[in-house]
Coordinates of C-alpha atoms in Angstrom, one line a residue:
Chain A
M1 CA 129.0 96.8 90.3
R2 CA 130.0 95.6 93.6
G3 CA 129.1 99.2 95.1
Y4 CA 125.8 99.1 93.4
V5 CA 125.2 95.9 94.8
I6 CA 125.8 96.6 98.4
K7 CA 124.2 100.1 98.0
R8 CA 120.6 98.5 96.9
L9 CA 120.8 96.0 99.6
A10 CA 121.8 98.1 102.1
Q11 CA 118.5 100.6 100.9
A12 CA 116.5 97.1 100.9
V13 CA 117.0 96.6 104.7
G14 CA 116.7 99.8 105.7
V15 CA 112.5 99.9 103.7
L16 CA 111.9 96.9 105.7
W17 CA 113.1 98.2 108.9
A18 CA 110.8 101.7 108.0
A19 CA 108.2 99.2 107.0
Y20 CA 108.2 97.3 110.4
T21 CA 108.0 100.6 112.4
V22 CA 105.0 101.9 110.6
S23 CA 103.2 98.7 111.1
F24 CA 104.3 99.1 114.7
L25 CA 103.2 102.6 114.8
V26 CA 99.7 101.7 113.0
L27 CA 98.9 98.5 114.9
D28 CA 100.1 99.3 118.7
Y29 CA 99.4 102.8 118.8
L30 CA 97.1 104.1 116.6
P31 CA 94.1 104.4 118.9
G32 CA 93.3 103.2 122.0
D33 CA 94.2 99.7 123.1
P34 CA 95.7 96.8 121.5
V35 CA 95.3 94.8 124.8
T36 CA 91.6 95.8 124.7
A37 CA 91.2 94.9 121.3
M38 CA 93.2 91.3 121.8
A39 CA 91.7 90.3 125.3
G40 CA 87.9 90.8 123.0
A41 CA 88.6 89.4 120.4
G42 CA 86.3 86.2 119.6
M43 CA 84.6 87.2 122.3
D44 CA 81.0 88.6 121.7
S45 CA 80.6 90.5 125.4
G46 CA 82.3 93.9 125.7
Q47 CA 83.3 93.3 129.1
V48 CA 86.7 92.1 129.8
D49 CA 88.4 90.5 132.8
P50 CA 90.8 93.4 134.3
A51 CA 93.1 90.9 135.5
R52 CA 92.9 88.9 132.1
L53 CA 93.7 93.1 130.3
A54 CA 96.7 93.0 132.9
A55 CA 98.1 89.6 132.8
L56 CA 98.0 90.5 129.2
R57 CA 99.4 93.8 129.1
H58 CA 102.2 92.3 130.7
E59 CA 102.6 89.5 128.7
Y60 CA 103.2 91.7 125.3
G61 CA 105.5 93.9 127.3
F62 CA 103.0 97.0 126.7
D63 CA 103.4 98.1 130.7
K64 CA 106.7 98.9 129.5
P65 CA 107.8 102.4 127.9
V66 CA 107.0 102.6 124.4
P67 CA 111.0 103.1 123.4
V68 CA 111.6 99.8 125.6
Q69 CA 108.6 98.2 123.7
Y70 CA 109.7 98.6 120.4
A71 CA 113.3 97.5 120.6
E72 CA 112.2 94.7 122.5
Y73 CA 109.4 93.9 119.5
L74 CA 112.5 94.8 116.8
G75 CA 114.6 92.6 118.5
R76 CA 112.7 90.1 118.1
A77 CA 111.0 90.8 115.0
V78 CA 114.8 90.3 113.1
R79 CA 115.2 86.9 114.4
G80 CA 111.5 86.1 112.4
D81 CA 109.8 85.8 115.5
F82 CA 106.3 88.3 115.3
G83 CA 104.9 86.9 118.5
D84 CA 101.9 84.6 118.8
S85 CA 98.4 84.9 116.6
V86 CA 95.9 86.4 119.5
S87 CA 93.2 84.1 118.0
T88 CA 94.9 80.6 117.4
G89 CA 98.4 80.9 119.7
R90 CA 100.0 80.0 117.1
P91 CA 103.5 81.6 116.5
V92 CA 102.7 83.9 113.5
T93 CA 105.5 82.8 111.4
A94 CA 104.7 79.5 111.6
T95 CA 101.1 80.8 110.3
L96 CA 102.5 82.5 107.3
A97 CA 104.9 80.1 107.1
D98 CA 102.1 77.5 106.6
A99 CA 99.6 79.2 104.0
L100 CA 102.4 80.9 102.1
P101 CA 102.8 78.0 99.5
Q102 CA 99.8 78.0 98.2
T103 CA 99.0 81.8 97.8
L104 CA 102.8 81.3 95.9
Q105 CA 101.1 78.8 93.7
L106 CA 97.8 81.0 93.4
T107 CA 100.3 84.5 92.5
G108 CA 102.9 82.7 90.6
A109 CA 99.9 81.5 88.0
A110 CA 98.6 84.7 88.5
M111 CA 101.6 86.7 87.5
L112 CA 102.3 83.7 84.4
F113 CA 99.0 84.4 83.0
A114 CA 99.2 88.2 83.1
V115 CA 103.0 88.3 81.1
V116 CA 101.9 85.7 78.6
L117 CA 97.9 87.3 78.5
G118 CA 99.2 91.1 79.1
G119 CA 102.1 90.8 76.8
G120 CA 100.6 89.0 74.3
L121 CA 98.1 91.4 74.3
A122 CA 100.3 94.3 73.8
V123 CA 102.8 92.4 70.8
L124 CA 100.0 91.8 69.1
A125 CA 98.3 95.1 69.2
T126 CA 101.1 96.7 68.1
Y127 CA 102.1 94.5 65.1
T128 CA 98.6 94.5 63.8
T129 CA 98.1 96.6 60.7
L130 CA 94.5 96.0 61.0
R131 CA 92.9 99.3 62.4
W132 CA 89.7 97.5 64.4
L133 CA 91.9 94.9 65.7
R134 CA 94.4 96.8 67.6
Q135 CA 91.5 99.6 68.9
L136 CA 89.7 96.5 69.9
L137 CA 92.7 95.1 72.2
L138 CA 93.9 98.8 73.2
S139 CA 90.6 99.3 74.7
L140 CA 90.8 96.2 76.8
P141 CA 93.4 96.9 78.9
P142 CA 91.6 99.9 80.7
L143 CA 88.7 97.9 80.6
G144 CA 91.0 95.5 82.7
V145 CA 92.4 98.0 85.5
S146 CA 88.4 99.3 85.8
V147 CA 86.6 96.1 86.9
P148 CA 86.6 94.9 90.9
T149 CA 88.8 91.7 91.0
F150 CA 85.5 90.0 93.1
W151 CA 83.1 90.7 90.5
V152 CA 85.5 88.9 88.0
G153 CA 86.2 85.9 90.3
L154 CA 82.6 85.9 91.0
L155 CA 81.4 86.6 87.2
L156 CA 84.1 83.2 86.0
V157 CA 82.7 81.3 88.5
E158 CA 79.1 82.0 87.4
T159 CA 80.1 80.9 83.7
F160 CA 82.5 78.4 84.1
S161 CA 81.6 76.4 87.3
F162 CA 77.6 76.3 87.9
R163 CA 76.7 76.7 84.1
L164 CA 79.6 75.1 81.9
H165 CA 80.7 72.7 85.0
W166 CA 84.5 73.5 83.1
F167 CA 86.0 74.0 86.9
P168 CA 85.7 74.0 90.4
A169 CA 83.7 77.1 92.2
F170 CA 86.0 76.6 95.2
G171 CA 89.1 75.2 97.8
N172 CA 92.0 74.0 96.8
D173 CA 92.3 71.2 94.4
G174 CA 94.9 70.3 91.7
L175 CA 95.3 72.5 88.6
G176 CA 91.9 72.6 87.3
G177 CA 91.0 74.6 91.2
L178 CA 93.7 77.2 90.5
V179 CA 92.9 78.4 86.6
L180 CA 89.8 80.6 87.8
P181 CA 91.2 82.5 91.0
A182 CA 94.5 82.9 89.0
L183 CA 92.8 84.1 85.5
T184 CA 90.9 86.6 87.9
L185 CA 93.6 88.0 89.7
A186 CA 95.3 88.3 86.5
V187 CA 92.8 90.3 85.3
P188 CA 94.4 93.9 86.8
T189 CA 98.5 92.7 86.4
G190 CA 98.0 91.8 83.0
A191 CA 96.1 94.8 81.9
Q192 CA 98.7 97.2 83.7
I193 CA 102.0 95.1 82.2
A194 CA 99.3 95.5 78.5
Q195 CA 99.9 99.2 79.4
V196 CA 103.2 99.6 80.1
L197 CA 104.5 97.7 77.0
A198 CA 102.2 98.5 74.5
K199 CA 103.3 102.5 74.8
S200 CA 107.4 101.3 75.3
L201 CA 106.9 99.1 72.2
L202 CA 105.4 102.2 70.7
T203 CA 108.6 103.7 71.4
A204 CA 111.0 101.4 70.4
L205 CA 108.9 100.6 67.5
D206 CA 110.1 104.6 66.2
Q207 CA 113.8 104.1 67.0
A208 CA 116.7 104.4 64.7
Y209 CA 117.7 100.8 65.4
V210 CA 114.4 99.4 64.6
E211 CA 115.5 101.4 60.9
T212 CA 118.3 100.2 60.5
A213 CA 117.0 96.5 61.0
R214 CA 114.1 96.9 58.5
A215 CA 116.6 98.5 56.4
K216 CA 119.3 95.2 56.6
G217 CA 116.1 93.1 55.5
A218 CA 115.0 92.1 58.4
G219 CA 111.1 90.3 58.5
R220 CA 108.5 92.0 60.4
W221 CA 108.4 89.9 63.2
R222 CA 111.8 89.5 63.4
V223 CA 112.1 93.5 63.9
H224 CA 109.3 93.2 66.3
L225 CA 110.0 90.8 68.9
R226 CA 114.4 90.6 68.2
H227 CA 114.9 94.2 68.4
A228 CA 111.9 96.1 69.7
L229 CA 110.3 94.0 72.4
R230 CA 114.1 93.7 73.9
N231 CA 114.4 97.0 74.4
A232 CA 110.4 97.4 75.5
S233 CA 110.9 95.3 77.7
L234 CA 112.7 96.8 80.5
P235 CA 109.9 99.0 81.4
A236 CA 107.3 95.9 81.7
L237 CA 109.7 94.9 84.0
T238 CA 110.0 97.5 86.3
V239 CA 106.5 97.2 86.8
V240 CA 106.2 93.6 87.0
G241 CA 108.3 94.3 90.1
L242 CA 105.8 96.9 91.0
L243 CA 103.0 94.4 90.7
V244 CA 104.0 91.4 93.1
G245 CA 102.9 93.0 96.5
Q246 CA 99.9 93.7 94.3
L247 CA 99.4 90.5 93.4
I248 CA 100.2 88.8 97.0
A249 CA 97.8 91.4 98.6
G250 CA 95.2 90.7 96.0
S251 CA 95.0 87.2 97.5
V252 CA 93.5 88.6 100.1
V253 CA 90.3 89.0 97.8
V254 CA 90.6 86.3 95.2
E255 CA 91.5 83.5 97.9
T256 CA 87.9 84.6 99.7
V257 CA 85.7 84.9 97.1
F258 CA 87.0 81.2 95.7
S259 CA 87.0 80.1 99.6
R260 CA 91.2 78.7 99.1
D261 CA 93.0 78.8 101.9
G262 CA 96.6 80.7 101.5
L263 CA 97.6 83.8 102.8
G264 CA 94.9 86.1 101.7
R265 CA 92.2 83.9 103.8
V266 CA 94.8 83.9 107.2
T267 CA 95.2 87.9 106.6
A268 CA 91.1 88.2 105.9
A269 CA 90.6 86.4 109.3
A270 CA 93.3 88.1 111.2
V271 CA 91.5 91.4 110.2
T272 CA 87.9 90.3 111.4
A273 CA 89.8 89.1 114.6
Q274 CA 91.6 92.4 115.1
D275 CA 94.8 89.4 115.5
I276 CA 97.2 92.5 115.7
P277 CA 100.7 90.2 116.0
L278 CA 99.3 88.4 112.9
V279 CA 97.6 91.9 110.7
Q280 CA 101.6 93.1 111.7
G281 CA 103.1 89.5 110.4
V282 CA 101.6 89.9 107.0
V283 CA 102.4 93.9 106.9
V284 CA 105.9 93.3 107.4
F285 CA 105.7 90.0 105.0
G286 CA 104.2 92.2 102.2
A287 CA 106.8 94.4 102.1
L288 CA 109.6 91.9 102.2
I289 CA 108.2 90.4 99.3
F290 CA 108.1 93.9 97.7
V291 CA 111.4 95.2 98.5
T292 CA 113.2 91.5 97.5
T293 CA 111.7 91.3 94.0
N294 CA 112.4 94.7 93.3
L295 CA 115.7 93.9 94.9
V296 CA 116.0 91.3 92.4
I297 CA 114.8 92.9 89.7
D298 CA 116.9 96.0 90.3
L299 CA 120.3 93.5 90.3
V300 CA 119.2 91.9 87.2
Y301 CA 118.5 95.1 85.5
P302 CA 122.2 95.8 84.9
L303 CA 122.7 92.4 83.1
L304 CA 120.1 93.8 80.7
D305 CA 120.7 97.2 80.1
P306 CA 124.8 97.5 81.3
R307 CA 123.8 101.5 81.0
I308 CA 122.9 101.3 84.4
V309 CA 125.7 100.5 86.2
V310 CA 128.0 102.6 84.2
A311 CA 125.4 105.6 84.9
S312 CA 125.8 105.1 88.6
G313 CA 129.8 104.3 88.4
R314 CA 130.0 108.1 87.1
R315 CA 128.3 109.8 89.5
A316 CA 129.7 108.0 92.3
A317 CA 133.2 109.2 90.9
L318 CA 131.9 112.6 90.6
A319 CA 130.8 113.0 94.5
Chain B
M1 CA 111.9 101.5 93.8
S2 CA 112.2 104.6 93.0
Q3 CA 109.1 104.8 90.5
S4 CA 105.8 106.4 90.8
L5 CA 102.7 104.5 91.0
V6 CA 100.5 106.4 89.9
D7 CA 97.4 104.2 88.9
D8 CA 98.5 104.2 85.5
P9 CA 102.0 102.7 85.3
A10 CA 102.7 103.4 82.0
E11 CA 102.8 107.0 82.5
A12 CA 104.3 106.6 85.2
A13 CA 107.3 104.4 83.7
L14 CA 108.1 105.9 80.6
D15 CA 106.8 109.8 80.6
P16 CA 107.9 111.3 83.8
A17 CA 107.5 114.6 82.7
R18 CA 103.9 114.4 81.1
A19 CA 102.7 116.4 78.4
F20 CA 100.7 118.5 81.4
T21 CA 103.9 120.2 82.6
A22 CA 104.7 121.1 79.2
G23 CA 103.8 124.8 78.8
K24 CA 105.2 125.6 82.3
D25 CA 106.9 128.5 81.6
R26 CA 104.3 130.6 81.2
E27 CA 101.7 131.3 83.6
P28 CA 98.1 130.1 82.5
G29 CA 95.7 132.8 82.2
G30 CA 92.7 131.6 83.8
R31 CA 89.1 131.5 82.0
V32 CA 87.8 128.1 80.7
D33 CA 86.8 128.8 76.7
V34 CA 83.2 127.2 77.2
R35 CA 82.8 127.0 73.2
R36 CA 86.6 124.8 73.2
L37 CA 85.1 122.8 75.8
A38 CA 81.8 121.8 74.1
R39 CA 83.6 121.0 71.2
F40 CA 86.1 118.8 73.1
V41 CA 83.8 116.7 74.6
V42 CA 81.3 116.1 71.6
R43 CA 84.3 115.1 69.4
R44 CA 84.8 112.3 72.1
P45 CA 81.5 110.3 72.4
G46 CA 82.9 107.9 74.9
L47 CA 84.2 111.4 77.0
L48 CA 80.2 112.5 76.6
L49 CA 79.0 108.9 78.3
S50 CA 81.3 109.0 80.5
V51 CA 80.2 112.5 82.1
V52 CA 76.6 111.9 81.9
V53 CA 77.3 108.5 83.8
L54 CA 78.7 110.3 86.5
V55 CA 76.7 113.0 86.7
L56 CA 74.1 110.2 86.9
V57 CA 75.7 108.4 89.8
A58 CA 76.0 111.9 91.8
L59 CA 72.8 112.9 91.3
A60 CA 71.4 108.6 92.3
S61 CA 73.9 109.9 95.8
F62 CA 72.0 113.1 96.5
H63 CA 68.4 112.2 95.5
P64 CA 67.8 108.3 94.9
E65 CA 64.3 108.5 95.3
A66 CA 64.5 110.5 91.6
F67 CA 65.4 107.2 90.2
T68 CA 63.3 104.8 91.7
S69 CA 60.3 105.0 93.7
Q70 CA 60.8 101.1 94.6
D71 CA 62.0 100.9 98.8
P72 CA 65.7 99.0 99.0
L73 CA 65.1 98.0 102.2
K74 CA 61.4 96.2 102.1
G75 CA 60.7 93.7 99.9
V76 CA 58.0 91.4 98.7
P77 CA 59.0 88.0 99.7
S78 CA 56.3 86.5 97.5
Q79 CA 58.3 88.1 94.6
N80 CA 62.0 87.0 95.4
F81 CA 64.9 85.5 93.1
R82 CA 62.9 87.3 90.0
G83 CA 65.3 87.8 87.0
P84 CA 65.7 91.7 85.5
S85 CA 62.7 92.6 83.8
G86 CA 60.5 96.1 83.0
S87 CA 59.5 96.3 86.9
H88 CA 62.6 95.1 88.7
W89 CA 65.6 96.2 85.8
F90 CA 68.0 94.4 88.2
G91 CA 65.5 91.8 89.7
T92 CA 64.8 91.1 92.6
D93 CA 67.1 89.3 95.9
E94 CA 66.1 86.4 98.5
L95 CA 63.8 88.6 100.0
G96 CA 62.0 90.1 97.1
R97 CA 64.0 93.6 97.2
D98 CA 64.5 95.4 94.4
V99 CA 68.3 95.4 93.7
F100 CA 67.9 98.3 91.4
S101 CA 66.5 100.2 94.2
R102 CA 69.3 99.2 95.9
V103 CA 72.3 100.0 93.7
V104 CA 70.5 103.2 93.5
H105 CA 70.5 103.7 97.3
G106 CA 73.9 101.9 97.5
A107 CA 75.5 104.9 95.9
Q108 CA 75.4 107.3 98.6
L109 CA 77.5 105.6 101.0
S110 CA 79.9 104.2 98.1
L111 CA 80.7 107.6 97.3
K112 CA 80.7 108.9 100.2
A113 CA 83.7 106.8 101.4
T114 CA 85.2 107.5 97.9
L115 CA 85.4 111.1 98.1
I116 CA 86.6 110.8 101.7
A117 CA 89.7 108.4 100.9
V118 CA 90.0 110.8 98.1
L119 CA 90.0 114.2 99.8
V120 CA 92.5 112.4 102.4
A121 CA 95.1 111.2 100.0
F122 CA 94.6 114.6 98.6
V123 CA 94.8 116.9 101.6
V124 CA 97.9 114.6 103.4
G125 CA 99.6 113.2 99.9
G126 CA 99.7 117.0 98.7
L127 CA 100.7 118.6 101.7
V128 CA 103.8 116.1 102.7
G129 CA 104.7 117.0 98.8
V130 CA 104.2 120.6 98.6
V131 CA 105.9 120.9 102.3
A132 CA 109.1 118.2 100.7
G133 CA 109.4 120.1 97.1
F134 CA 109.5 123.5 99.0
T135 CA 111.6 123.6 101.5
G136 CA 114.1 121.2 99.7
R137 CA 117.5 119.8 101.9
W138 CA 116.8 117.4 104.3
V139 CA 113.3 117.7 105.3
D140 CA 112.3 116.5 101.6
D141 CA 115.1 113.7 102.0
V142 CA 113.3 113.0 105.5
L143 CA 109.8 113.0 103.9
M144 CA 110.4 111.4 100.7
R145 CA 112.1 108.5 103.0
C146 CA 109.0 107.9 105.0
V147 CA 106.9 108.1 101.2
D148 CA 109.2 105.8 99.9
V149 CA 108.2 103.2 102.6
L150 CA 104.6 103.6 102.4
L151 CA 104.9 102.1 98.5
S152 CA 106.6 99.4 100.0
I153 CA 104.0 98.4 101.9
P154 CA 101.2 96.8 99.4
A155 CA 98.3 99.3 99.3
L156 CA 95.8 96.9 100.4
F157 CA 97.9 95.5 103.2
L158 CA 98.2 98.9 104.6
S159 CA 94.1 99.6 104.6
L160 CA 93.7 96.2 106.2
A161 CA 96.1 97.2 109.2
L162 CA 94.8 100.6 109.3
V163 CA 91.6 99.0 109.2
T164 CA 92.8 96.6 112.0
A165 CA 93.4 99.1 114.1
L166 CA 90.5 101.9 113.6
G167 CA 87.6 99.3 113.4
Y168 CA 84.8 99.1 110.8
G169 CA 82.4 101.2 109.3
T170 CA 82.4 103.2 106.0
V171 CA 84.1 106.4 106.8
K172 CA 87.3 104.0 108.5
V173 CA 87.5 102.3 105.8
A174 CA 87.3 105.4 103.6
V175 CA 90.2 106.3 105.8
A176 CA 92.1 103.7 105.5
V177 CA 92.3 103.3 101.4
G178 CA 92.7 107.2 101.7
I179 CA 95.8 106.9 103.8
A180 CA 97.3 103.8 101.7
S181 CA 97.3 106.5 98.4
V182 CA 99.2 109.4 100.3
A183 CA 102.2 108.1 98.9
A184 CA 101.4 108.4 95.3
F185 CA 100.1 112.1 95.9
A186 CA 102.7 113.1 97.9
R187 CA 105.0 112.3 95.0
V188 CA 103.8 113.7 92.2
A189 CA 102.7 117.1 94.1
R190 CA 106.5 117.2 95.1
S191 CA 107.7 116.8 91.8
E192 CA 105.6 119.5 90.3
V193 CA 106.2 121.9 93.0
L194 CA 110.0 121.4 91.7
Q195 CA 109.6 121.8 88.3
V196 CA 107.9 125.3 89.2
R197 CA 109.8 126.2 91.9
Q198 CA 112.9 126.9 88.8
A199 CA 110.0 128.1 86.0
V200 CA 111.1 131.6 85.3
F201 CA 108.0 133.4 86.6
V202 CA 108.8 132.1 90.1
E203 CA 112.3 134.0 90.0
A204 CA 110.8 136.9 88.8
A205 CA 108.2 136.9 92.2
R206 CA 111.0 136.5 94.1
A207 CA 113.4 139.0 92.6
S208 CA 110.7 141.5 92.7
G209 CA 110.3 140.5 96.8
A210 CA 107.4 138.7 97.0
R211 CA 107.2 136.7 100.4
W212 CA 107.8 132.9 100.0
Y213 CA 104.0 132.6 101.3
S214 CA 102.9 134.5 98.4
V215 CA 105.2 132.9 96.2
L216 CA 104.2 129.7 96.8
A217 CA 100.3 130.5 97.1
R218 CA 100.3 132.5 93.9
H219 CA 102.3 131.3 92.0
V220 CA 103.6 127.6 92.7
L221 CA 100.6 126.3 93.9
P222 CA 98.2 127.0 91.4
N223 CA 100.8 125.9 88.5
A224 CA 101.5 122.9 90.3
A225 CA 98.1 121.2 91.0
G226 CA 97.0 120.4 87.4
P227 CA 98.9 117.2 87.6
V228 CA 97.7 116.6 91.1
V229 CA 94.1 117.3 90.0
V230 CA 94.5 114.1 87.1
L231 CA 95.9 112.4 89.7
A232 CA 92.8 112.5 91.8
T233 CA 90.4 111.8 89.2
L234 CA 92.5 108.4 88.9
D235 CA 92.6 107.7 92.2
F236 CA 88.7 108.3 92.6
G237 CA 88.0 104.7 90.0
S238 CA 90.7 103.0 92.4
S239 CA 89.3 104.2 95.4
I240 CA 85.7 103.1 94.3
L241 CA 87.2 99.8 93.8
A242 CA 89.6 99.9 97.0
V243 CA 86.2 100.3 99.3
S244 CA 84.2 98.5 97.3
A245 CA 86.5 95.7 98.1
L246 CA 86.7 96.3 101.9
S247 CA 83.2 96.7 102.2
F248 CA 83.2 93.0 100.3
L249 CA 85.4 91.4 102.5
G250 CA 83.0 92.8 105.4
Y251 CA 84.9 95.8 106.4
G252 CA 82.1 98.8 105.9
A253 CA 79.1 99.8 107.2
P254 CA 77.0 96.9 108.8
P255 CA 73.8 95.9 107.5
P256 CA 71.4 96.8 106.5
A257 CA 73.3 100.0 105.3
L258 CA 73.8 99.5 101.4
E259 CA 77.3 99.7 100.0
W260 CA 77.7 98.6 96.5
G261 CA 80.2 96.3 97.6
T262 CA 78.2 94.6 100.2
L263 CA 75.4 94.0 98.2
I264 CA 77.7 91.8 95.5
S265 CA 79.2 89.9 99.1
D266 CA 75.4 89.4 99.5
G267 CA 74.3 88.2 96.2
R268 CA 77.4 86.0 96.3
N269 CA 75.4 83.4 98.3
Y270 CA 72.7 82.9 95.3
L271 CA 75.3 82.6 92.4
A272 CA 74.3 79.6 91.7
N273 CA 70.3 80.9 90.8
A274 CA 70.9 84.2 91.1
W275 CA 73.4 85.6 88.5
W276 CA 71.7 88.9 88.8
L277 CA 72.6 89.7 92.1
T278 CA 75.9 90.0 92.0
A279 CA 76.4 90.4 88.1
L280 CA 74.8 94.1 88.0
P281 CA 75.7 95.7 90.8
G282 CA 79.3 95.1 89.9
L283 CA 78.3 96.5 86.5
A284 CA 77.6 99.8 88.3
I285 CA 80.9 99.9 89.8
A286 CA 82.5 98.8 86.8
A287 CA 80.9 101.6 84.8
T288 CA 81.4 104.4 87.7
V289 CA 85.2 103.4 87.2
L290 CA 85.3 103.4 83.4
A291 CA 84.0 106.4 83.5
T292 CA 86.5 108.3 86.1
N293 CA 89.1 106.7 84.5
R294 CA 88.1 108.2 81.1
I295 CA 87.5 111.7 82.2
A296 CA 91.1 111.3 83.9
R297 CA 92.8 110.5 80.5
A298 CA 91.1 113.3 78.6
L299 CA 92.3 115.6 81.5
D300 CA 96.0 114.4 81.3
G301 CA 97.3 115.1 78.0
E302 CA 94.0 115.0 75.4
W303 CA 93.2 118.2 76.4
S304 CA 96.4 120.0 76.1
R305 CA 97.4 118.6 73.3
Q306 CA 93.8 118.8 71.2
P307 CA 94.5 121.9 68.3

């Protein structure tokens, strides 16, 4: 078990480092000159003062050779310093930390909705004996992954805010303001969870142990939840881990639709202002969230399914 | 983290050896049976409808004037904010422009961006996957670690970083979306090439003295292409969504150019009094994506499983 944990930790750190490198290459070196973009950021005029350019170039270290720059930036990034935002002048880390709580609320609520609605749909669709209900339920997830999120959000606002006045249309106020954005964000995620869970539930229900449980006289509901769902939820758990990054990124669109403050709004503003340090911070942060959730899930997995550690241990013994 | 990120995670998580790869040991014999194809489509009304929707969208992007005679850019100000009716199917906007005509004309840029995105992902991802799978050893290791890294950055964030670096515009947004889905293509292409490489007919070709490039071009690639094509169809749908999300955020073509995402973000300002400005263009996007996803599902499995 210890070997497994150490190996996974090392992998996670490696992926983070590489993600930082990718963002460095894309943002600082793809086309042309980031300094011109930075100096021009927020201004309409095309002309930029050459002295200011040179000063900026020196300040950000772009007058040094690329490997040296990269090493310096990486060294600072390891200590959590991603430089200062070009448009506001505040440190990137502080800007992200301020925006994060709102977005974590949003994505947390969205994940809750997604798991409850998506999971519930899958369980119900596989449990029901009514053919039409099953067909109806199973046709919803493909629909959920095909609709644009921003469109769903706007339709919800249109219906529940402007027509029915149930929830506020925008802003960060309280729980009421959280419902519509979280629901919007939950649609594609919940649909994907439902697809995976329904499929693995159907596979699990075909297994011999389910037959055994039935033969022993367990009720249908009990077989479904206690025996099949437990085993079927493992693939769904993996997918949940993969979807967390998608949820965080989805906040860019949803927070724009609902005019909520948070990481997504900060990101959209940063892209508009070509605020390179801030965008880089967001990209690395996204990778950090993704890597961390998957690390946690990989570490929890052996507790749920002991075969995983046994298998990796056996492979280690052979090597 | 070693899961494939193919758009339908259900397929990826549970069934890595797709139905498509079932009969890999015999080389398929080319020609498409037209009668079998017709029977297959006719028995599935949903699929038939999907094909019709896609054909209409494709036609609209080439000949928008065939669908509507109204000018998408010039409006009649006295006729603004008219709801959907016989003369204006999707209503009119704040300047009295016909929304249906704007949607029809918007198909062109949206579809162009989507095609570029899929093409970028297909070519770059496919190339990486084929090289990794066919070369093996350390090349494979290095390329696949790079792919893992791309997968760890949420797709939208990666696209946004690329947009920041490249700038705004339809083509740039398309390239950004395409690069963000390179990783999925690389994985599928690699695993297919790996499987085909071990097939008996490839061994036979090798043993009879064929060069590596002719083995690759004549035996490996044609037989590894199936699942990658399916992925491309799926990716078409998700690229429409990604492209329209980016143009909704305002990174697409500047006005007066028409894109589906921009149409919706324009209509957003009149949400309280003119629902059709957002609802109906969104319906066009949803219908197109649904249609491509349905066709992808038919290509993936249903076709090979039918009697």
